[in-house]
Amino acid sequence: MPAALAVIRILDSEDIVRFSTIIIPVHLRPNPTFLFALSDAAALQMMQVTDFLTKFGISTVAINEDTPNCPVLWSAISEGKVSLHHGHLPRMARLLHDHKFVSRVSAVTVDECHNIYVVGSTANGRTPFRPSYGALPQLRIRLGTTTAWSFLSATVPAHSMAIGPNAIIIRVSINRPNLICARHVLIGTRGNLRNLDLIIPPNFHPPMRIPKLVVFHGNKAETATARQHVNSLLPKAFQNLGIVRHYHADMSPEYLEDVYASFADPDGMCLILHATAGAGEMIEPWVLEIDTSEMGMDANDPDRPLSDAALEEVGSLPQGKIGQVGYKRLSHPDYADRSSCRAPMLAQPPTTPTALTKKHPTKQERTGRASIHHATSP
């Protein structure tokens, strides 16, 4: 019955697949158990904690480095009596050595699991940005074979799908009926800021309105440069008012919270947000809904359109084909599969894990090797 009720309530959620994957394993266990849901951003953690508590009534705690070491809180966590608080990482590490606690961990869900390879490993000689994702094999060994694992991602590298014959792979479309996809050819490269002039309507003036827009950039420096350029396109009276802002991980928590709140608020000042990829994990689709009241459409229609555009560099298109009559462009999914559209590391197969080829691997490498064999065993 609890599982059935959970499913019914999940159907009212905006993110059915993600929440159902995380929550249902908790209700399917006969005895009270713990479930670990690993997320890569503190803001995303707190959004999930709030939803689990308010929508589903599940006791939930967010554990990261931002909260003090409170004995009372950690006593409650070890007993499963948790509430809306952050945790303390060293205490969490010690709990993983407590056999009684570990035996109650029934499932682990790794959200944004593409980070295991993309930012958790030393792919292409890069220093891992999220090294904890690369340490998940050690956690898997610690929890044992009775703990079920699930991995969620909309952008998992193809080679990561080769995870053994005993794995169950569930593919669900992330497309929405109200998405509008488009591509716009860049002149030159992304460094040509004139390509961004399309964001501000020509001769913009009130009462003209600018729809909310997120522009994703490949690095932090681009966000600042682009913000300055787009801000300069506004009339003088509207510049530097916070209409155009940028957002990336190196900014203070106070600034990030202020920017996100302004952008998410339908009446907020921020309308155009230049951000790195991390913002995509925290911005809800409804924030980008286009105001269709002036187009004769029902503003309450759940199928009102969203905007989704990709800027395509000229260099990524077949030379001599641009502008020709009869030139058939690639579909959006086909374009997304092009090497020019993907990060280089996603287009290349991974190398063989060091632990599988090294004659005398370190303890950490042996742990990773054991996890690989465990994951691919029948």
Short mmCIF file of C-alpha atoms in Angstrom, two decimals:
data_model
loop_
_atom_site.label_atom_id
_atom_site.label_comp_id
_atom_site.label_asym_id
_atom_site.label_seq_id
_atom_site.Cartn_x
_atom_site.Cartn_y
_atom_site.Cartn_z
CA MET A 1 0.00 0.00 0.00
CA PRO A 2 2.73 2.61 0.78
CA ALA A 3 4.33 1.89 -2.60
CA ALA A 4 0.99 2.26 -4.38
CA LEU A 5 0.32 5.56 -2.63
CA ALA A 6 3.80 6.75 -3.55
CA VAL A 7 3.19 5.95 -7.22
CA ILE A 8 -0.12 7.83 -7.20
CA ARG A 9 1.49 10.88 -5.67
CA ILE A 10 4.46 10.66 -8.02
CA LEU A 11 2.11 10.94 -11.00
CA ASP A 12 1.39 14.50 -9.91
CA SER A 13 5.08 15.36 -9.95
CA GLU A 14 6.74 17.34 -12.74
CA ASP A 15 9.65 14.89 -12.83
CA ILE A 16 8.00 11.47 -12.78
CA VAL A 17 10.98 9.39 -13.84
CA ARG A 18 13.51 10.89 -11.45
CA PHE A 19 11.33 10.90 -8.35
CA SER A 20 9.85 7.45 -8.96
CA THR A 21 13.31 5.94 -9.43
CA ILE A 22 14.54 7.45 -6.20
CA ILE A 23 11.48 6.93 -3.99
CA ILE A 24 9.88 3.60 -4.94
CA PRO A 25 12.83 1.43 -3.73
CA VAL A 26 12.31 2.86 -0.23
CA HIS A 27 8.68 1.72 -0.13
CA LEU A 28 9.33 -1.73 -1.58
CA ARG A 29 11.47 -2.82 1.37
CA PRO A 30 9.55 -4.56 4.20
CA ASN A 31 11.50 -2.88 7.00
CA PRO A 32 12.50 0.79 7.45
CA THR A 33 15.65 1.37 5.42
CA PHE A 34 17.90 4.15 4.16
CA LEU A 35 18.28 5.26 0.57
CA PHE A 36 21.22 7.33 -0.63
CA ALA A 37 20.46 9.78 -3.44
CA LEU A 38 23.72 11.30 -4.68
CA SER A 39 23.43 14.70 -6.37
CA ASP A 40 26.25 16.90 -7.61
CA ALA A 41 24.99 20.35 -6.52
CA ALA A 42 23.92 21.63 -3.10
CA ALA A 43 21.02 23.60 -4.57
CA LEU A 44 19.75 20.47 -6.32
CA GLN A 45 20.06 18.54 -3.05
CA MET A 46 17.90 21.03 -1.19
CA MET A 47 15.26 21.05 -3.93
CA GLN A 48 15.02 17.26 -3.70
CA VAL A 49 14.93 17.28 0.10
CA THR A 50 12.09 19.80 0.09
CA ASP A 51 10.11 17.79 -2.46
CA PHE A 52 10.58 14.49 -0.62
CA LEU A 53 9.40 16.07 2.63
CA THR A 54 6.52 18.21 1.40
CA LYS A 55 5.19 16.09 -1.47
CA PHE A 56 5.83 12.57 -0.22
CA GLY A 57 6.27 12.87 3.55
CA ILE A 58 9.59 10.99 3.50
CA SER A 59 12.11 11.90 6.20
CA THR A 60 15.07 13.29 4.29
CA VAL A 61 18.42 14.89 5.09
CA ALA A 62 20.92 16.64 2.80
CA ILE A 63 24.51 15.80 3.71
CA ASN A 64 27.32 18.04 2.52
CA GLU A 65 30.13 20.19 3.87
CA ASP A 66 28.05 23.23 4.84
CA THR A 67 26.57 22.18 8.19
CA PRO A 68 28.16 21.88 11.65
CA ASN A 69 28.96 18.62 13.36
CA CYS A 70 25.89 18.29 15.61
CA PRO A 71 25.80 15.14 17.83
CA VAL A 72 22.02 15.35 18.28
CA LEU A 73 21.43 15.56 14.54
CA TRP A 74 23.76 12.67 13.78
CA SER A 75 22.18 10.50 16.43
CA ALA A 76 18.86 11.08 14.68
CA ILE A 77 20.39 10.32 11.29
CA SER A 78 21.84 7.01 12.45
CA GLU A 79 18.39 6.01 13.73
CA GLY A 80 16.60 7.18 10.60
CA LYS A 81 14.89 10.12 12.33
CA VAL A 82 16.01 12.84 9.97
CA SER A 83 14.50 16.16 8.96
CA LEU A 84 15.27 19.16 6.73
CA HIS A 85 18.91 19.73 7.66
CA HIS A 86 22.31 19.47 6.10
CA GLY A 87 24.79 16.96 7.42
CA HIS A 88 28.50 16.68 8.05
CA LEU A 89 30.74 14.69 5.72
CA PRO A 90 33.28 13.23 8.22
CA ARG A 91 30.44 11.93 10.39
CA MET A 92 28.86 10.37 7.32
CA ALA A 93 32.13 8.62 6.52
CA ARG A 94 32.25 7.17 10.04
CA LEU A 95 28.69 5.88 9.75
CA LEU A 96 29.73 3.90 6.69
CA HIS A 97 31.98 1.86 9.01
CA ASP A 98 29.01 1.07 11.28
CA HIS A 99 27.74 -2.37 10.23
CA LYS A 100 24.27 -1.77 11.70
CA PHE A 101 23.87 1.45 9.71
CA VAL A 102 25.28 -0.01 6.49
CA SER A 103 22.96 -3.03 6.71
CA ARG A 104 19.97 -0.68 6.56
CA VAL A 105 21.09 1.00 3.32
CA SER A 106 18.79 -0.69 0.80
CA ALA A 107 19.47 1.37 -2.32
CA VAL A 108 21.70 4.06 -3.82
CA THR A 109 20.60 6.38 -6.63
CA VAL A 110 23.31 8.33 -8.45
CA ASP A 111 21.78 11.40 -10.06
CA GLU A 112 23.55 12.98 -13.06
CA CYS A 113 25.62 9.80 -13.31
CA HIS A 114 27.43 10.98 -16.45
CA ASN A 115 29.63 12.88 -13.98
CA ILE A 116 31.29 9.59 -13.03
CA TYR A 117 33.19 9.72 -16.31
CA VAL A 118 32.91 13.37 -17.33
CA VAL A 119 34.09 15.07 -14.11
CA GLY A 120 34.89 12.17 -11.78
CA SER A 121 37.74 10.59 -13.72
CA THR A 122 41.04 11.70 -15.19
CA ALA A 123 39.70 11.44 -18.74
CA ASN A 124 41.96 13.10 -21.29
CA GLY A 125 44.41 14.03 -18.55
CA ARG A 126 41.98 16.43 -16.85
CA THR A 127 41.92 16.88 -13.09
CA PRO A 128 38.54 15.58 -11.81
CA PHE A 129 36.17 18.43 -10.98
CA ARG A 130 33.94 16.11 -8.90
CA PRO A 131 36.41 13.48 -7.61
CA SER A 132 33.78 12.01 -5.28
CA TYR A 133 32.00 10.62 -8.34
CA GLY A 134 35.17 8.76 -9.21
CA ALA A 135 35.26 7.25 -5.71
CA LEU A 136 31.86 5.55 -6.00
CA PRO A 137 33.46 2.11 -6.55
CA GLN A 138 34.80 2.30 -2.99
CA LEU A 139 31.32 3.11 -1.67
CA ARG A 140 29.87 0.19 -3.60
CA ILE A 141 32.34 -2.22 -2.05
CA ARG A 142 31.60 -0.80 1.41
CA LEU A 143 27.83 -1.26 1.08
CA GLY A 144 28.00 -4.80 -0.27
CA THR A 145 26.02 -6.82 -2.80
CA THR A 146 22.58 -6.53 -1.18
CA THR A 147 22.34 -2.79 -1.88
CA ALA A 148 20.57 -1.98 -5.15
CA TRP A 149 22.09 0.75 -7.32
CA SER A 150 20.45 2.92 -9.96
CA PHE A 151 21.94 5.62 -12.18
CA LEU A 152 20.10 8.57 -13.72
CA SER A 153 21.21 10.75 -16.59
CA ALA A 154 19.90 12.34 -19.77
CA THR A 155 23.40 12.59 -21.27
CA VAL A 156 25.18 9.38 -20.33
CA PRO A 157 28.16 8.57 -22.62
CA ALA A 158 27.45 5.63 -24.91
CA HIS A 159 30.33 3.51 -23.60
CA SER A 160 28.95 3.80 -20.06
CA MET A 161 25.94 1.71 -21.10
CA ALA A 162 28.15 -1.39 -21.29
CA ILE A 163 27.64 -2.25 -17.63
CA GLY A 164 27.03 -5.98 -17.69
CA PRO A 165 24.25 -8.38 -18.68
CA ASN A 166 22.47 -8.31 -15.31
CA ALA A 167 21.69 -4.59 -15.42
CA ILE A 168 18.21 -3.33 -16.25
CA ILE A 169 18.25 -0.33 -18.58
CA ILE A 170 15.14 1.86 -18.69
CA ARG A 171 15.01 4.42 -21.49
CA VAL A 172 12.39 7.14 -21.24
CA SER A 173 12.06 10.09 -23.59
CA ILE A 174 12.94 13.46 -22.08
CA ASN A 175 11.06 15.25 -24.82
CA ARG A 176 8.08 17.37 -23.83
CA PRO A 177 5.07 18.13 -26.02
CA ASN A 178 5.62 21.87 -25.57
CA LEU A 179 9.28 22.01 -26.61
CA ILE A 180 10.28 23.96 -29.71
CA CYS A 181 13.75 23.06 -31.01
CA ALA A 182 15.73 25.24 -33.39
CA ARG A 183 19.30 25.89 -34.52
CA HIS A 184 20.98 29.10 -35.57
CA VAL A 185 24.23 29.19 -37.55
CA LEU A 186 27.04 31.16 -35.94
CA ILE A 187 29.22 33.49 -37.98
CA GLY A 188 32.79 32.59 -37.18
CA THR A 189 33.13 31.08 -33.70
CA ARG A 190 31.57 31.55 -30.28
CA GLY A 191 34.08 34.33 -29.71
CA ASN A 192 32.20 36.55 -32.15
CA LEU A 193 29.82 38.25 -29.71
CA ARG A 194 27.72 39.69 -32.54
CA ASN A 195 26.17 36.24 -32.77
CA LEU A 196 24.36 37.04 -29.52
CA ASP A 197 22.70 40.17 -30.90
CA LEU A 198 19.59 38.13 -31.70
CA ILE A 199 18.81 37.94 -27.96
CA ILE A 200 17.71 41.58 -27.74
CA PRO A 201 15.06 42.65 -30.29
CA PRO A 202 16.19 45.46 -32.62
CA ASN A 203 15.13 48.90 -31.37
CA PHE A 204 13.99 47.38 -28.09
CA HIS A 205 11.82 49.69 -25.99
CA PRO A 206 8.93 49.34 -23.51
CA PRO A 207 6.31 47.94 -23.61
CA MET A 208 8.20 45.32 -25.63
CA ARG A 209 8.99 42.25 -23.55
CA ILE A 210 11.99 39.93 -23.51
CA PRO A 211 11.18 36.26 -22.84
CA LYS A 212 13.24 34.56 -20.13
CA LEU A 213 16.30 32.94 -21.63
CA VAL A 214 19.22 30.82 -20.47
CA VAL A 215 22.37 30.92 -22.61
CA PHE A 216 24.75 28.06 -21.78
CA HIS A 217 28.48 28.61 -22.31
CA GLY A 218 31.45 26.28 -22.38
CA ASN A 219 33.46 28.07 -19.68
CA LYS A 220 33.12 30.68 -16.94
CA ALA A 221 34.98 33.44 -18.78
CA GLU A 222 32.49 33.29 -21.65
CA THR A 223 29.57 33.91 -19.28
CA ALA A 224 31.03 37.23 -18.08
CA THR A 225 32.02 38.43 -21.56
CA ALA A 226 28.63 37.53 -23.02
CA ARG A 227 26.78 39.20 -20.16
CA GLN A 228 28.64 42.45 -20.73
CA HIS A 229 27.92 42.38 -24.46
CA VAL A 230 24.20 41.57 -24.19
CA ASN A 231 23.79 44.13 -21.41
CA SER A 232 25.28 46.77 -23.74
CA LEU A 233 22.56 46.02 -26.31
CA LEU A 234 19.86 47.28 -23.95
CA PRO A 235 18.85 50.95 -23.93
CA LYS A 236 20.98 52.96 -21.50
CA ALA A 237 18.13 53.26 -19.01
CA PHE A 238 17.88 49.45 -18.74
CA GLN A 239 21.56 48.58 -18.52
CA ASN A 240 23.14 47.30 -15.27
CA LEU A 241 19.76 46.75 -13.61
CA GLY A 242 20.16 42.99 -13.35
CA ILE A 243 18.16 42.18 -16.49
CA VAL A 244 21.19 40.32 -17.87
CA ARG A 245 23.29 38.33 -15.38
CA HIS A 246 25.79 35.50 -15.37
CA TYR A 247 26.06 32.44 -13.16
CA HIS A 248 28.81 29.89 -12.45
CA ALA A 249 30.24 27.85 -9.59
CA ASP A 250 33.05 30.25 -8.61
CA MET A 251 30.62 32.92 -7.41
CA SER A 252 29.56 33.35 -3.79
CA PRO A 253 26.56 31.33 -2.53
CA GLU A 254 24.79 34.60 -1.72
CA TYR A 255 25.17 35.87 -5.29
CA LEU A 256 24.08 32.57 -6.83
CA GLU A 257 21.02 32.39 -4.61
CA ASP A 258 20.07 35.97 -5.44
CA VAL A 259 20.46 35.42 -9.20
CA TYR A 260 18.54 32.16 -9.19
CA ALA A 261 15.70 33.62 -7.11
CA SER A 262 15.42 36.62 -9.43
CA PHE A 263 15.41 34.45 -12.55
CA ALA A 264 12.95 31.88 -11.17
CA ASP A 265 10.53 34.57 -9.97
CA PRO A 266 7.99 35.33 -12.76
CA ASP A 267 8.21 39.00 -11.72
CA GLY A 268 11.98 38.95 -11.11
CA MET A 269 14.31 41.48 -12.70
CA CYS A 270 16.63 38.87 -14.26
CA LEU A 271 15.41 37.87 -17.73
CA ILE A 272 18.58 36.66 -19.45
CA LEU A 273 20.98 34.31 -17.69
CA HIS A 274 24.42 33.44 -19.07
CA ALA A 275 25.50 30.27 -17.28
CA THR A 276 27.69 27.20 -17.38
CA ALA A 277 26.22 23.71 -17.61
CA GLY A 278 25.62 23.38 -13.85
CA ALA A 279 22.66 25.76 -14.00
CA GLY A 280 20.85 23.30 -16.23
CA GLU A 281 20.43 20.93 -13.30
CA MET A 282 18.58 23.47 -11.15
CA ILE A 283 16.43 25.53 -13.52
CA GLU A 284 12.91 24.13 -13.83
CA PRO A 285 11.41 24.13 -17.37
CA TRP A 286 8.44 26.25 -16.31
CA VAL A 287 10.81 29.17 -15.71
CA LEU A 288 11.37 29.40 -19.47
CA GLU A 289 7.72 29.24 -20.49
CA ILE A 290 6.89 31.81 -23.15
CA ASP A 291 4.13 34.30 -22.40
CA THR A 292 1.56 33.41 -25.03
CA SER A 293 -1.29 35.62 -23.84
CA GLU A 294 -0.60 38.09 -26.65
CA MET A 295 -0.65 35.24 -29.17
CA GLY A 296 -4.24 34.23 -28.39
CA MET A 297 -3.17 31.16 -26.42
CA ASP A 298 -4.37 30.01 -23.01
CA ALA A 299 -1.71 30.88 -20.42
CA ASN A 300 -2.89 27.90 -18.31
CA ASP A 301 -2.42 25.41 -21.14
CA PRO A 302 0.20 22.85 -20.00
CA ASP A 303 1.28 22.50 -23.63
CA ARG A 304 2.20 26.16 -24.08
CA PRO A 305 5.55 26.32 -25.87
CA LEU A 306 9.05 26.52 -24.49
CA SER A 307 12.04 27.69 -26.47
CA ASP A 308 15.12 25.53 -27.02
CA ALA A 309 17.69 26.78 -29.50
CA ALA A 310 21.21 25.58 -30.28
CA LEU A 311 23.86 27.83 -31.81
CA GLU A 312 25.75 25.95 -34.50
CA GLU A 313 29.25 26.98 -35.56
CA VAL A 314 29.77 27.32 -39.31
CA GLY A 315 32.85 25.14 -39.04
CA SER A 316 30.72 22.19 -37.93
CA LEU A 317 28.66 22.20 -41.15
CA PRO A 318 29.71 20.70 -44.50
CA GLN A 319 31.72 23.33 -46.34
CA GLY A 320 30.00 24.69 -49.44
CA LYS A 321 26.58 23.55 -48.26
CA ILE A 322 25.63 26.53 -46.12
CA GLY A 323 22.91 28.56 -47.75
CA GLN A 324 22.49 26.23 -50.73
CA VAL A 325 18.96 25.52 -51.88
CA GLY A 326 17.99 21.94 -51.14
CA TYR A 327 20.63 21.45 -48.43
CA LYS A 328 19.00 19.19 -45.85
CA ARG A 329 20.01 20.05 -42.34
CA LEU A 330 20.45 17.38 -39.70
CA SER A 331 17.65 16.70 -37.28
CA HIS A 332 18.14 17.98 -33.73
CA PRO A 333 18.99 14.51 -32.31
CA ASP A 334 21.38 13.80 -35.20
CA TYR A 335 23.08 17.16 -34.69
CA ALA A 336 23.45 16.46 -30.97
CA ASP A 337 25.32 13.26 -31.88
CA ARG A 338 27.90 15.10 -34.00
CA SER A 339 31.41 15.30 -32.56
CA SER A 340 31.30 19.08 -33.05
CA CYS A 341 28.36 19.31 -30.65
CA ARG A 342 29.75 17.10 -27.91
CA ALA A 343 32.53 17.54 -25.42
CA PRO A 344 35.61 15.74 -26.82
CA MET A 345 35.74 13.29 -23.93
CA LEU A 346 32.21 12.08 -24.70
CA ALA A 347 33.13 11.31 -28.29
CA GLN A 348 36.04 9.08 -27.30
CA PRO A 349 35.84 5.61 -25.75
CA PRO A 350 37.45 5.31 -22.31
CA THR A 351 40.82 3.72 -21.84
CA THR A 352 41.14 0.41 -20.02
CA PRO A 353 41.06 1.01 -16.23
CA THR A 354 44.57 1.14 -14.80
CA ALA A 355 43.76 -1.50 -12.19
CA LEU A 356 42.99 -4.07 -14.88
CA THR A 357 46.37 -3.72 -16.60
CA LYS A 358 48.77 -2.63 -13.86
CA LYS A 359 50.92 -5.41 -12.37
CA HIS A 360 50.94 -4.01 -8.83
CA PRO A 361 47.91 -1.69 -8.47
CA THR A 362 47.45 0.47 -5.37
CA LYS A 363 44.76 -0.29 -2.79
CA GLN A 364 42.49 2.36 -4.29
CA GLU A 365 42.99 0.91 -7.77
CA ARG A 366 42.27 -2.60 -6.47
CA THR A 367 39.04 -1.32 -4.92
CA GLY A 368 38.02 0.13 -8.26
CA ARG A 369 38.90 -3.13 -10.02
CA ALA A 370 36.83 -5.14 -7.54
CA SER A 371 33.89 -2.84 -8.15
CA ILE A 372 34.23 -3.24 -11.93
CA HIS A 373 34.18 -7.03 -11.64
CA HIS A 374 31.27 -6.83 -9.19
CA ALA A 375 29.28 -4.57 -11.51
CA THR A 376 29.78 -6.78 -14.58
CA SER A 377 29.42 -10.17 -12.90
CA PRO A 378 26.36 -12.28 -13.83
#
